[in-house]
Amino acid sequence: MAGGIRIALIPGDGIGREVMAEARPCLDWVRSRGRHLETLDLPLGADHCLATGETLSEATFATLRDTCDGLLFGAVGDPRIPDGHHAEAILLRLRQSLELTVNFRPCLPLLAEQDGGINLEVFRENTEGPYCLQGSTEPGRAVDLAVHTESAVRRLLEAAFQRAAERRRPLVLAHKANVLKHGHGLWVRIFEDLHRAMPEVEARTMHADALLCALVQAPRSFSLIAADNYLGDLISDLSAAFAGGMGMAPSLSWAPHRPYRCAALAEPVHGSAPDIAGQGVANPVGMFLSTALLFRHLGWEAEAADLEDAVARALAAGARTQDLGGTLSTKEMGQAIRSRLGT
Ligand code: ATP
């Protein structure tokens, strides 16, 4: 991507703000490497919502959509807003309205004590399924509608097949088409369609329950897993556990068809973690690795690789936050990573 790049920063709530503060200096670091980068700080989240009643205004959304190339997101969620409506209005709105269909969640084997070897990538559809927020609570019953559109399923699976072809790794589709005949039936049909078009990719479908069992028993036998929004959410949290826990997992969501200028959002897989927010103990690794994924999406491959290498070297040297059995604070872990970038 040539020319000036504009990225919006949305730290959000809880530990989202703490981990974002550590990764943020990486933006100055890419500038020091000659990249033209403008940033836009957006204080969206629970504090802003409680103070102003505003979640994500139409004007702010339009600014993001039309004047930014990507978003760096922390996390949203705050016990002072128990129904989480602000989180829906911010994060789900961004994912859905920017049509960020593809959610890529790699799980990198960075911890020596994890015994290496588990290198999983999950492709999760990010805008539909039962998370499309259409439903109702009625007397005696509750309904959550799961919508799967051919265009979104195809986009997600095309991205997964492309990745499998590039990496020459096997791809598995997790589904429950035996029960969810309509929605997951569509997933299986499109998957088989794409496999016919790319027969060189080793690809198969698996019932999600059997897949989860096999994933726990033999994680090294999996490489790329594609799934709908709901199953992908569950499978990617399990795969984060193989990488050392929620604090280790990055993600990048993007819109392959680029309907708007803003076509990517990078965020750690974890949420705002109210149980540890404010204690300065959150692991910022997922946030750093998400920042690297955004750099790669922007075409800054050398910077992405150097940032990932800095994280790997900090961990290899023994830098560990509490969730990894260590003693470093969020800030100390951030410093351990950044010092390896020379910042
Ligand atoms: P959501 O509902 O958005 O998934 P959540 O706050 O309920 O968010 P997560 O933040 O995803 O849940 O994580 C669950 C738990 O994992 C947290 O409560 C916290 O104890 C731990 N955790 C998550 N992220 C981190 C992190 N970066 N560092 C250390 N522990 C973490």
CSV table of C-alpha atoms and ligand atoms in Angstrom, one decimal:
chain,number,residue,atom,x,y,z
A,1,MET,CA,0.0,0.0,0.0
A,2,ALA,CA,1.7,3.2,-1.1
A,3,GLY,CA,1.4,6.8,0.2
A,4,GLY,CA,0.3,7.9,3.7
A,5,ILE,CA,-1.5,5.5,5.9
A,6,ARG,CA,-4.0,6.6,8.6
A,7,ILE,CA,-4.8,4.3,11.5
A,8,ALA,CA,-7.4,4.8,14.2
A,9,LEU,CA,-6.6,3.7,17.7
A,10,ILE,CA,-9.5,2.5,19.9
A,11,PRO,CA,-8.1,1.3,23.2
A,12,GLY,CA,-11.6,0.8,24.7
A,13,ASP,CA,-12.0,-0.6,28.2
A,14,GLY,CA,-10.2,-2.5,30.9
A,15,ILE,CA,-7.1,-4.2,29.9
A,16,GLY,CA,-7.6,-3.1,26.3
A,17,ARG,CA,-6.3,0.3,27.4
A,18,GLU,CA,-3.4,-1.2,29.3
A,19,VAL,CA,-2.1,-3.4,26.4
A,20,MET,CA,-2.7,-0.7,23.8
A,21,ALA,CA,-0.5,1.7,25.8
A,22,GLU,CA,2.4,-0.8,25.5
A,23,ALA,CA,1.9,-1.5,21.7
A,24,ARG,CA,1.3,2.1,20.8
A,25,PRO,CA,5.0,3.2,20.7
A,26,CYS,CA,5.4,0.6,17.8
A,27,LEU,CA,3.7,3.2,15.6
A,28,ASP,CA,6.4,5.7,16.3
A,29,TRP,CA,8.9,3.0,15.6
A,30,VAL,CA,7.5,2.3,12.1
A,31,ARG,CA,7.6,6.0,11.5
A,32,SER,CA,11.3,6.0,12.4
A,33,ARG,CA,11.7,3.3,9.7
A,34,GLY,CA,10.4,5.8,7.1
A,35,ARG,CA,6.7,4.8,7.0
A,36,HIS,CA,4.2,7.6,6.6
A,37,LEU,CA,1.7,7.0,9.3
A,38,GLU,CA,-1.0,9.3,10.7
A,39,THR,CA,-3.0,8.2,13.8
A,40,LEU,CA,-6.4,9.1,15.0
A,41,ASP,CA,-7.2,8.6,18.7
A,42,LEU,CA,-10.7,7.6,19.5
A,43,PRO,CA,-11.7,7.4,23.2
A,44,LEU,CA,-14.7,5.1,22.6
A,45,GLY,CA,-15.7,2.8,25.3
A,46,ALA,CA,-17.5,2.6,28.6
A,47,ASP,CA,-16.2,5.9,30.1
A,48,HIS,CA,-17.2,7.8,27.0
A,49,CYS,CA,-20.6,6.1,26.9
A,50,LEU,CA,-21.4,6.7,30.5
A,51,ALA,CA,-20.2,10.4,30.3
A,52,THR,CA,-22.0,11.2,27.0
A,53,GLY,CA,-24.5,8.5,26.2
A,54,GLU,CA,-22.7,8.0,22.9
A,55,THR,CA,-21.3,4.6,21.8
A,56,LEU,CA,-20.2,5.1,18.1
A,57,SER,CA,-21.8,8.0,16.5
A,58,GLU,CA,-22.6,8.1,12.8
A,59,ALA,CA,-20.1,10.9,12.2
A,60,THR,CA,-17.3,9.0,14.0
A,61,PHE,CA,-18.2,5.8,12.1
A,62,ALA,CA,-18.1,7.7,8.8
A,63,THR,CA,-14.7,9.2,9.6
A,64,LEU,CA,-13.3,5.8,10.4
A,65,ARG,CA,-14.8,4.2,7.3
A,66,ASP,CA,-13.8,6.9,4.8
A,67,THR,CA,-10.6,8.4,6.2
A,68,CYS,CA,-8.7,5.6,7.9
A,69,ASP,CA,-7.0,2.5,6.3
A,70,GLY,CA,-7.2,0.4,9.4
A,71,LEU,CA,-8.1,0.2,13.1
A,72,LEU,CA,-6.0,-0.9,16.1
A,73,PHE,CA,-8.5,-2.0,18.7
A,74,GLY,CA,-7.9,-3.0,22.4
A,75,ALA,CA,-11.1,-4.5,23.9
A,76,VAL,CA,-14.6,-3.4,25.0
A,77,GLY,CA,-16.6,-4.5,28.0
A,78,ASP,CA,-17.2,-3.0,31.4
A,79,PRO,CA,-19.2,-4.2,34.4
A,80,ARG,CA,-20.8,-0.7,34.8
A,81,ILE,CA,-22.6,-1.5,31.5
A,82,PRO,CA,-23.8,-5.0,32.4
A,83,ASP,CA,-25.9,-5.6,29.2
A,84,GLY,CA,-22.8,-4.8,27.1
A,85,HIS,CA,-24.8,-2.7,24.7
A,86,HIS,CA,-21.9,-0.3,24.2
A,87,ALA,CA,-19.6,-3.2,23.2
A,88,GLU,CA,-22.1,-4.4,20.6
A,89,ALA,CA,-22.6,-0.8,19.3
A,90,ILE,CA,-18.9,-0.3,18.9
A,91,LEU,CA,-17.1,-3.6,18.1
A,92,LEU,CA,-19.9,-5.6,16.4
A,93,ARG,CA,-21.0,-2.5,14.5
A,94,LEU,CA,-17.5,-2.0,13.2
A,95,ARG,CA,-17.1,-5.6,12.2
A,96,GLN,CA,-20.5,-5.7,10.5
A,97,SER,CA,-20.7,-2.3,8.9
A,98,LEU,CA,-17.2,-2.4,7.6
A,99,GLU,CA,-17.9,-5.9,6.3
A,100,LEU,CA,-14.8,-7.3,8.0
A,101,THR,CA,-15.8,-10.9,7.1
A,102,VAL,CA,-12.5,-12.6,7.6
A,103,ASN,CA,-11.2,-13.0,11.1
A,104,PHE,CA,-7.7,-14.5,11.1
A,105,ARG,CA,-6.5,-15.9,14.4
A,106,PRO,CA,-3.0,-17.5,14.3
A,107,CYS,CA,-1.7,-19.3,17.3
A,108,LEU,CA,2.1,-19.1,17.3
A,109,PRO,CA,4.3,-21.6,19.2
A,110,LEU,CA,6.4,-19.0,21.0
A,111,LEU,CA,6.8,-20.5,24.5
A,112,ALA,CA,9.5,-23.1,24.9
A,113,GLU,CA,7.5,-24.7,27.8
A,114,GLN,CA,4.6,-25.3,25.5
A,115,ASP,CA,6.7,-27.9,23.8
A,116,GLY,CA,6.5,-26.1,20.4
A,117,GLY,CA,5.1,-27.7,17.3
A,118,ILE,CA,1.5,-26.5,17.6
A,119,ASN,CA,1.0,-24.0,14.8
A,120,LEU,CA,-2.7,-23.4,14.2
A,121,GLU,CA,-4.5,-20.8,12.2
A,122,VAL,CA,-8.2,-20.2,12.6
A,123,PHE,CA,-10.3,-18.5,10.0
A,124,ARG,CA,-13.5,-17.3,11.7
A,125,GLU,CA,-16.4,-15.6,9.9
A,126,ASN,CA,-16.8,-12.4,11.7
A,127,THR,CA,-20.1,-10.8,10.9
A,128,GLU,CA,-22.9,-13.4,10.8
A,129,GLY,CA,-24.1,-16.7,12.2
A,130,PRO,CA,-25.8,-16.5,15.6
A,131,TYR,CA,-23.9,-13.3,16.3
A,132,CYS,CA,-25.9,-11.2,13.9
A,133,LEU,CA,-27.9,-9.8,16.8
A,134,GLN,CA,-31.3,-10.8,15.4
A,135,GLY,CA,-33.6,-12.5,17.9
A,136,SER,CA,-36.1,-12.0,20.6
A,137,THR,CA,-37.1,-13.0,24.1
A,138,GLU,CA,-40.7,-14.0,24.2
A,139,PRO,CA,-42.9,-15.5,26.9
A,140,GLY,CA,-41.7,-19.1,27.2
A,141,ARG,CA,-39.0,-19.0,24.5
A,142,ALA,CA,-36.0,-17.2,23.3
A,143,VAL,CA,-34.7,-16.9,19.8
A,144,ASP,CA,-31.3,-16.1,18.3
A,145,LEU,CA,-31.4,-16.1,14.6
A,146,ALA,CA,-28.3,-17.4,12.8
A,147,VAL,CA,-27.9,-15.9,9.3
A,148,HIS,CA,-25.3,-17.2,6.9
A,149,THR,CA,-25.0,-15.5,3.5
A,150,GLU,CA,-23.4,-17.0,0.5
A,151,SER,CA,-21.2,-14.0,-0.1
A,152,ALA,CA,-19.7,-13.8,3.4
A,153,VAL,CA,-19.2,-17.6,3.6
A,154,ARG,CA,-17.5,-17.6,0.2
A,155,ARG,CA,-15.3,-14.7,1.2
A,156,LEU,CA,-14.2,-16.4,4.4
A,157,LEU,CA,-13.6,-19.8,2.8
A,158,GLU,CA,-11.7,-18.2,-0.2
A,159,ALA,CA,-9.3,-16.5,2.2
A,160,ALA,CA,-8.8,-19.8,4.1
A,161,PHE,CA,-8.2,-21.8,0.8
A,162,GLN,CA,-5.8,-19.1,-0.4
A,163,ARG,CA,-3.8,-19.3,2.8
A,164,ALA,CA,-3.8,-23.2,2.7
A,165,ALA,CA,-2.5,-23.0,-0.9
A,166,GLU,CA,0.2,-20.5,0.1
A,167,ARG,CA,1.4,-22.4,3.1
A,168,ARG,CA,0.8,-25.8,1.6
A,169,ARG,CA,-1.0,-26.9,4.7
A,170,PRO,CA,-4.2,-28.9,5.2
A,171,LEU,CA,-7.5,-27.1,5.8
A,172,VAL,CA,-10.4,-28.4,7.8
A,173,LEU,CA,-13.9,-26.9,7.9
A,174,ALA,CA,-15.6,-27.2,11.3
A,175,HIS,CA,-19.4,-27.6,11.0
A,176,LYS,CA,-22.5,-29.2,12.3
A,177,ALA,CA,-24.4,-29.6,9.0
A,178,ASN,CA,-25.8,-32.9,10.3
A,179,VAL,CA,-28.0,-30.8,12.5
A,180,LEU,CA,-27.8,-27.2,11.2
A,181,LYS,CA,-28.8,-28.4,7.7
A,182,HIS,CA,-29.5,-25.0,6.2
A,183,GLY,CA,-26.8,-22.7,7.6
A,184,HIS,CA,-24.0,-25.2,7.9
A,185,GLY,CA,-25.2,-27.1,4.8
A,186,LEU,CA,-24.4,-23.9,2.9
A,187,TRP,CA,-20.9,-23.8,4.4
A,188,VAL,CA,-20.2,-27.4,3.3
A,189,ARG,CA,-21.5,-26.8,-0.2
A,190,ILE,CA,-19.4,-23.8,-0.7
A,191,PHE,CA,-16.4,-25.5,0.8
A,192,GLU,CA,-16.7,-28.4,-1.6
A,193,ASP,CA,-17.2,-26.0,-4.4
A,194,LEU,CA,-14.0,-24.2,-3.7
A,195,HIS,CA,-12.2,-27.5,-3.2
A,196,ARG,CA,-13.2,-28.6,-6.7
A,197,ALA,CA,-11.7,-25.3,-7.9
A,198,MET,CA,-8.5,-25.8,-5.9
A,199,PRO,CA,-8.0,-29.6,-5.8
A,200,GLU,CA,-4.3,-29.1,-4.9
A,201,VAL,CA,-5.3,-28.0,-1.4
A,202,GLU,CA,-5.6,-30.8,1.1
A,203,ALA,CA,-9.1,-30.0,2.5
A,204,ARG,CA,-11.7,-31.9,4.4
A,205,THR,CA,-14.8,-31.2,6.5
A,206,MET,CA,-15.3,-32.4,10.1
A,207,HIS,CA,-18.2,-32.3,12.6
A,208,ALA,CA,-17.2,-29.6,15.1
A,209,ASP,CA,-17.7,-31.8,18.1
A,210,ALA,CA,-15.4,-34.5,16.8
A,211,LEU,CA,-12.9,-31.9,15.7
A,212,LEU,CA,-12.7,-30.4,19.2
A,213,CYS,CA,-12.1,-33.8,20.7
A,214,ALA,CA,-9.3,-34.5,18.1
A,215,LEU,CA,-7.9,-31.0,18.6
A,216,VAL,CA,-7.4,-31.6,22.3
A,217,GLN,CA,-6.0,-35.1,21.7
A,218,ALA,CA,-3.7,-34.3,18.7
A,219,PRO,CA,-3.3,-30.6,18.2
A,220,ARG,CA,-0.3,-31.0,16.0
A,221,SER,CA,-2.3,-32.8,13.4
A,222,PHE,CA,-4.2,-29.6,12.6
A,223,SER,CA,-3.0,-26.6,10.7
A,224,LEU,CA,-5.7,-24.4,9.3
A,225,ILE,CA,-9.3,-24.5,10.6
A,226,ALA,CA,-12.2,-22.5,9.0
A,227,ALA,CA,-15.5,-22.1,10.9
A,228,ASP,CA,-18.5,-19.9,11.2
A,229,ASN,CA,-18.7,-17.0,13.8
A,230,TYR,CA,-19.8,-19.1,16.7
A,231,LEU,CA,-17.7,-22.2,16.2
A,232,GLY,CA,-14.7,-20.1,15.2
A,233,ASP,CA,-15.0,-18.2,18.5
A,234,LEU,CA,-14.8,-21.3,20.5
A,235,ILE,CA,-12.2,-23.1,18.5
A,236,SER,CA,-9.9,-20.0,18.5
A,237,ASP,CA,-10.0,-19.6,22.3
A,238,LEU,CA,-9.0,-23.3,22.6
A,239,SER,CA,-6.2,-22.7,20.1
A,240,ALA,CA,-5.1,-19.7,22.2
A,241,ALA,CA,-4.7,-22.1,25.1
A,242,PHE,CA,-2.2,-24.0,23.0
A,243,ALA,CA,-0.1,-20.8,22.6
A,244,GLY,CA,-0.1,-20.1,26.3
A,245,GLY,CA,-3.5,-18.5,27.0
A,246,MET,CA,-5.8,-15.7,26.1
A,247,GLY,CA,-3.0,-13.0,26.5
A,248,MET,CA,-0.9,-14.6,23.7
A,249,ALA,CA,-3.4,-14.6,20.8
A,250,PRO,CA,-3.6,-11.9,18.1
A,251,SER,CA,-6.2,-11.4,15.4
A,252,LEU,CA,-6.8,-9.5,12.2
A,253,SER,CA,-10.2,-8.9,10.6
A,254,TRP,CA,-10.4,-7.7,7.0
A,255,ALA,CA,-12.8,-7.2,4.1
A,256,PRO,CA,-11.3,-8.9,1.1
A,257,HIS,CA,-13.6,-7.1,-1.3
A,258,ARG,CA,-12.6,-3.7,0.1
A,259,PRO,CA,-16.0,-2.0,0.1
A,260,TYR,CA,-14.5,1.0,2.0
A,261,ARG,CA,-11.1,2.6,2.5
A,262,CYS,CA,-11.1,1.2,6.1
A,263,ALA,CA,-10.7,-2.6,5.4
A,264,ALA,CA,-8.9,-4.0,8.4
A,265,LEU,CA,-9.1,-4.1,12.2
A,266,ALA,CA,-6.4,-5.7,14.4
A,267,GLU,CA,-7.2,-6.7,18.0
A,268,PRO,CA,-6.1,-9.2,20.5
A,269,VAL,CA,-8.4,-12.2,20.9
A,270,HIS,CA,-9.0,-11.5,24.6
A,271,GLY,CA,-11.6,-9.2,25.9
A,272,SER,CA,-11.4,-6.4,28.5
A,273,ALA,CA,-10.9,-8.9,31.4
A,274,PRO,CA,-12.6,-6.9,34.2
A,275,ASP,CA,-11.2,-9.3,36.8
A,276,ILE,CA,-7.6,-8.1,36.2
A,277,ALA,CA,-8.2,-4.6,34.8
A,278,GLY,CA,-6.4,-1.8,36.6
A,279,GLN,CA,-3.9,-4.2,38.2
A,280,GLY,CA,-1.2,-3.7,35.5
A,281,VAL,CA,-0.8,-7.5,35.1
A,282,ALA,CA,-2.3,-8.1,31.7
A,283,ASN,CA,-0.2,-9.8,29.1
A,284,PRO,CA,0.3,-7.4,26.1
A,285,VAL,CA,1.7,-10.1,23.7
A,286,GLY,CA,-1.6,-10.5,21.8
A,287,MET,CA,-1.7,-6.8,21.3
A,288,PHE,CA,1.8,-6.5,20.0
A,289,LEU,CA,1.3,-9.5,17.6
A,290,SER,CA,-2.0,-7.9,16.4
A,291,THR,CA,-0.1,-4.7,15.6
A,292,ALA,CA,2.3,-6.8,13.6
A,293,LEU,CA,-0.6,-8.4,11.7
A,294,LEU,CA,-1.9,-4.9,10.8
A,295,PHE,CA,1.6,-3.9,9.6
A,296,ARG,CA,1.6,-6.9,7.3
A,297,HIS,CA,-1.8,-6.1,6.0
A,298,LEU,CA,-0.6,-2.6,5.2
A,299,GLY,CA,2.3,-4.1,3.2
A,300,TRP,CA,4.9,-3.4,5.8
A,301,GLU,CA,6.2,-7.0,5.9
A,302,ALA,CA,9.7,-6.2,7.2
A,303,GLU,CA,8.3,-4.2,10.2
A,304,ALA,CA,5.7,-7.0,10.9
A,305,ALA,CA,8.4,-9.6,10.9
A,306,ASP,CA,10.8,-7.6,13.1
A,307,LEU,CA,8.0,-6.9,15.6
A,308,GLU,CA,7.1,-10.6,15.7
A,309,ASP,CA,10.8,-11.4,16.1
A,310,ALA,CA,11.1,-8.9,19.0
A,311,VAL,CA,8.2,-10.7,20.8
A,312,ALA,CA,9.7,-14.1,20.1
A,313,ARG,CA,13.1,-13.0,21.5
A,314,ALA,CA,11.6,-11.4,24.6
A,315,LEU,CA,9.8,-14.6,25.3
A,316,ALA,CA,12.8,-16.8,24.5
A,317,ALA,CA,14.8,-14.7,27.0
A,318,GLY,CA,12.3,-15.6,29.7
A,319,ALA,CA,10.1,-12.5,29.8
A,320,ARG,CA,6.8,-13.6,31.3
A,321,THR,CA,3.7,-11.9,32.8
A,322,GLN,CA,1.8,-13.6,35.6
A,323,ASP,CA,-0.6,-15.5,33.3
A,324,LEU,CA,2.5,-17.2,31.8
A,325,GLY,CA,3.9,-18.0,35.3
A,326,GLY,CA,6.2,-15.0,35.5
A,327,THR,CA,6.4,-11.8,37.5
A,328,LEU,CA,6.6,-9.0,34.9
A,329,SER,CA,4.0,-6.3,34.9
A,330,THR,CA,2.2,-5.2,31.7
A,331,LYS,CA,4.6,-2.3,31.4
A,332,GLU,CA,7.7,-4.4,32.0
A,333,MET,CA,6.6,-6.9,29.4
A,334,GLY,CA,6.0,-4.1,27.0
A,335,GLN,CA,9.4,-2.7,27.7
A,336,ALA,CA,11.0,-6.2,27.2
A,337,ILE,CA,9.5,-6.4,23.8
A,338,ARG,CA,10.1,-2.8,22.7
A,339,SER,CA,13.8,-2.8,23.9
A,340,ARG,CA,14.3,-5.6,21.3
A,341,LEU,CA,13.1,-3.2,18.6
A,342,GLY,CA,15.6,-0.6,19.8
A,343,THR,CA,12.9,1.8,21.1
B,1,ATP,P1,-15.1,-11.3,26.3
B,1,ATP,O1,-16.5,-11.5,26.8
B,1,ATP,O2,-15.0,-10.1,25.4
B,1,ATP,O3,-14.4,-12.5,25.7
B,1,ATP,P2,-13.9,-11.4,28.9
B,1,ATP,O4,-13.4,-10.2,29.7
B,1,ATP,O5,-15.1,-12.0,29.5
B,1,ATP,O6,-14.2,-10.8,27.5
B,1,ATP,P3,-11.4,-12.4,28.2
B,1,ATP,O7,-10.8,-11.1,28.4
B,1,ATP,O8,-11.5,-12.9,26.8
B,1,ATP,O9,-12.9,-12.5,28.8
B,1,ATP,O10,-10.6,-13.4,29.0
B,1,ATP,C1,-11.0,-14.3,30.0
B,1,ATP,C2,-10.0,-14.3,31.2
B,1,ATP,O11,-8.7,-14.6,30.7
B,1,ATP,C3,-9.9,-13.0,31.8
B,1,ATP,O12,-10.9,-12.8,32.7
B,1,ATP,C4,-8.5,-12.9,32.4
B,1,ATP,O13,-8.5,-13.5,33.6
B,1,ATP,C5,-7.8,-13.8,31.4
B,1,ATP,N1,-7.1,-12.9,30.4
B,1,ATP,C6,-7.6,-12.5,29.2
B,1,ATP,N2,-6.7,-11.7,28.6
B,1,ATP,C7,-5.6,-11.7,29.3
B,1,ATP,C8,-4.3,-11.0,29.2
B,1,ATP,N3,-4.1,-10.3,28.2
B,1,ATP,N4,-3.4,-11.2,30.2
B,1,ATP,C9,-3.7,-12.0,31.2
B,1,ATP,N5,-4.9,-12.6,31.4
B,1,ATP,C10,-5.8,-12.5,30.5
